[in-house]
Amino acid sequence: MKNVNISKTQALMLGITSITVTGHLLIIPVIIGYAGRDSWISLLLAIIPAILIGVTVALLSQRYPGCTMVEYSQLILGKWLGKLVVIIFLIYFLHEASLSIRGFGEFYTAAVTPRTPIFVYLIAILMLAVYAVRCGLEVIVRTNQVILVSLIPIGILASILTHKDKDYHNFLPILEDSIRPTLDGTMTLLSVYSSIFVLSMIFSFVKDTKQLKRYSVITMLILIIMFIGPVTGVVAIYGEERAQGLYFPTFLILRDIQMGALQRLDILGILLWSLGSFAKVTLFLYALALGLAQLFKVEDHKILVIPIAALLSIVSIINSEDLIGIYRFLTDYYPYYATFIGFILPLVLLIISQFRKPGAKLEGRNNDV
């Protein structure tokens, strides 16, 4: 077995890619559905809690260096209660990955190739993710670096090209419908930011965790910035009423861009969500495989990758009958359960850990990544 070390930047770039893709593809319509023209206020209100989420994950990893979430949960809570909490986290990872896979498939069948069965896209992205995970963590982080560097210019280009079409009067009046819808939008943002807890399975391989808290704060601020354009741009271009009826608003913005001979840039949106969805599914598939291997003392986590991928394909299909059902779940349930598991539970772990003596790294840890 070999020890693999990655940098803080590489680990946090994985979090940026996975959160940005899910947020832009599936969560922004939910935020706008709640807060409408006040979505930008929801984003501002999410800054402090988002930073707290990043700090919580970083502090847990710093307090238990070299340990994954599976390991330090048992050190903090004891063997049996710790295992129960680990199972809850792993189920959360499973469902988060299945939502991304289903969202990817629904995007293609609804906006790109309606006649192609959705199962084709689910199998395609899972096959690629399985191959990447079996190649190891170093391959995953290096591939993600290339993907993220490719995605950022697309977002900047879209923001620049659509600036002339934006009417910021669409944001007036402010808080006309009270602050409750705005707070609901903030809760939805926190739910997607909470998924950065998946990095608790990655930080144990970071070479130096001394400044991990600072890097995590910077990462969460970058994520806030990366949501400003998509959240405000949709309302500024289409107005509140139309924006609240769109399923893939950021993709429509790219499709509607017209600047001389430069038209129909929806291919950039397809590229953005294809690469980003692949990065997220790969990250969560890796976390699931490693987590289950550590929980059940399996020596090589790679033998679990294909069975987990098969399970993900099934869960992705049974998540909901259609896209409307998925958005109903994301609106009514996801903000609360995801925030509780991805933010509140880790925060409870951190608080309890303050009363526990930091433990040494567990024996038998799987290092073959």
PDB file of N, CA and C in Angstrom, residues 11 13 28 50 71 110 122-123 177 179 184 187 229 245 272 289 292 311 313 323 333 344 363 368:
ATOM      1  N   ALA A  11      -7.316  19.838  -2.306  1.00  0.00           N
ATOM      2  CA  ALA A  11      -8.490  19.318  -1.601  1.00  0.00           C
ATOM      3  C   ALA A  11      -9.653  20.300  -1.668  1.00  0.00           C
ATOM      4  N   MET A  13     -10.140  22.703  -3.795  1.00  0.00           N
ATOM      5  CA  MET A  13     -10.624  22.875  -5.170  1.00  0.00           C
ATOM      6  C   MET A  13     -11.669  21.822  -5.506  1.00  0.00           C
ATOM      7  N   ILE A  28     -29.928  26.904  -7.621  1.00  0.00           N
ATOM      8  CA  ILE A  28     -30.270  28.298  -7.915  1.00  0.00           C
ATOM      9  C   ILE A  28     -31.756  28.479  -8.222  1.00  0.00           C
ATOM     10  N   ALA A  50     -21.757  30.167   6.164  1.00  0.00           N
ATOM     11  CA  ALA A  50     -20.930  29.399   5.231  1.00  0.00           C
ATOM     12  C   ALA A  50     -19.490  29.315   5.731  1.00  0.00           C
ATOM     13  N   GLU A  71     -13.133   7.834  11.174  1.00  0.00           N
ATOM     14  CA  GLU A  71     -12.252   7.552  12.310  1.00  0.00           C
ATOM     15  C   GLU A  71     -12.477   8.510  13.468  1.00  0.00           C
ATOM     16  N   ALA A 110     -33.729  16.940 -20.649  1.00  0.00           N
ATOM     17  CA  ALA A 110     -34.679  18.045 -20.736  1.00  0.00           C
ATOM     18  C   ALA A 110     -34.201  19.169 -21.647  1.00  0.00           C
ATOM     19  N   LEU A 122     -26.849   8.390 -16.920  1.00  0.00           N
ATOM     20  CA  LEU A 122     -26.489   7.951 -15.579  1.00  0.00           C
ATOM     21  C   LEU A 122     -25.352   6.926 -15.630  1.00  0.00           C
ATOM     22  N   ILE A 123     -25.471   5.971 -16.538  1.00  0.00           N
ATOM     23  CA  ILE A 123     -24.429   4.942 -16.666  1.00  0.00           C
ATOM     24  C   ILE A 123     -23.119   5.551 -17.163  1.00  0.00           C
ATOM     25  N   ASP A 177     -41.957  41.215   0.291  1.00  0.00           N
ATOM     26  CA  ASP A 177     -42.748  40.110   0.836  1.00  0.00           C
ATOM     27  C   ASP A 177     -42.228  39.637   2.191  1.00  0.00           C
ATOM     28  N   ILE A 179     -39.098  39.219   5.233  1.00  0.00           N
ATOM     29  CA  ILE A 179     -37.764  38.610   5.164  1.00  0.00           C
ATOM     30  C   ILE A 179     -37.831  37.080   5.176  1.00  0.00           C
ATOM     31  N   ASP A 184     -35.484  31.638   3.811  1.00  0.00           N
ATOM     32  CA  ASP A 184     -35.615  30.311   3.192  1.00  0.00           C
ATOM     33  C   ASP A 184     -34.569  30.130   2.087  1.00  0.00           C
ATOM     34  N   MET A 187     -31.277  29.416   3.799  1.00  0.00           N
ATOM     35  CA  MET A 187     -31.214  28.030   4.262  1.00  0.00           C
ATOM     36  C   MET A 187     -30.887  27.085   3.109  1.00  0.00           C
ATOM     37  N   GLY A 229     -22.925  35.973  -9.545  1.00  0.00           N
ATOM     38  CA  GLY A 229     -23.339  36.153 -10.933  1.00  0.00           C
ATOM     39  C   GLY A 229     -24.572  35.350 -11.308  1.00  0.00           C
ATOM     40  N   GLY A 245     -39.855  30.600 -12.876  1.00  0.00           N
ATOM     41  CA  GLY A 245     -40.437  29.486 -13.600  1.00  0.00           C
ATOM     42  C   GLY A 245     -39.436  28.700 -14.427  1.00  0.00           C
ATOM     43  N   LEU A 272     -19.622  22.805 -19.105  1.00  0.00           N
ATOM     44  CA  LEU A 272     -19.467  23.171 -17.701  1.00  0.00           C
ATOM     45  C   LEU A 272     -20.102  22.130 -16.795  1.00  0.00           C
ATOM     46  N   ALA A 289     -16.650   4.954  -1.010  1.00  0.00           N
ATOM     47  CA  ALA A 289     -15.860   3.719  -1.044  1.00  0.00           C
ATOM     48  C   ALA A 289     -14.870   3.667   0.111  1.00  0.00           C
ATOM     49  N   LEU A 292     -16.850   3.354   3.592  1.00  0.00           N
ATOM     50  CA  LEU A 292     -17.363   2.010   3.860  1.00  0.00           C
ATOM     51  C   LEU A 292     -16.224   1.034   4.148  1.00  0.00           C
ATOM     52  N   LEU A 311     -25.318   0.752  -6.919  1.00  0.00           N
ATOM     53  CA  LEU A 311     -26.329   1.241  -5.982  1.00  0.00           C
ATOM     54  C   LEU A 311     -26.711   2.685  -6.290  1.00  0.00           C
ATOM     55  N   SER A 313     -26.715   4.161  -9.178  1.00  0.00           N
ATOM     56  CA  SER A 313     -27.571   4.207 -10.372  1.00  0.00           C
ATOM     57  C   SER A 313     -29.019   3.896 -10.008  1.00  0.00           C
ATOM     58  N   LEU A 323     -38.425  15.501 -13.155  1.00  0.00           N
ATOM     59  CA  LEU A 323     -37.693  16.694 -12.718  1.00  0.00           C
ATOM     60  C   LEU A 323     -38.512  17.528 -11.742  1.00  0.00           C
ATOM     61  N   TYR A 333     -37.707  19.646   1.422  1.00  0.00           N
ATOM     62  CA  TYR A 333     -37.003  18.819   2.398  1.00  0.00           C
ATOM     63  C   TYR A 333     -35.485  19.022   2.416  1.00  0.00           C
ATOM     64  N   ILE A 344     -24.933  20.873  11.076  1.00  0.00           N
ATOM     65  CA  ILE A 344     -25.232  20.796  12.504  1.00  0.00           C
ATOM     66  C   ILE A 344     -24.533  19.613  13.169  1.00  0.00           C
ATOM     67  N   GLU A 363      -5.635   2.527  14.148  1.00  0.00           N
ATOM     68  CA  GLU A 363      -4.822   1.525  13.487  1.00  0.00           C
ATOM     69  C   GLU A 363      -5.602   0.897  12.322  1.00  0.00           C
ATOM     70  N   ASP A 368      -4.236   2.874   0.857  1.00  0.00           N
ATOM     71  CA  ASP A 368      -4.101   2.570  -0.568  1.00  0.00           C
ATOM     72  C   ASP A 368      -5.111   3.362  -1.366  1.00  0.00           C
TER      73      ASP A 368
END
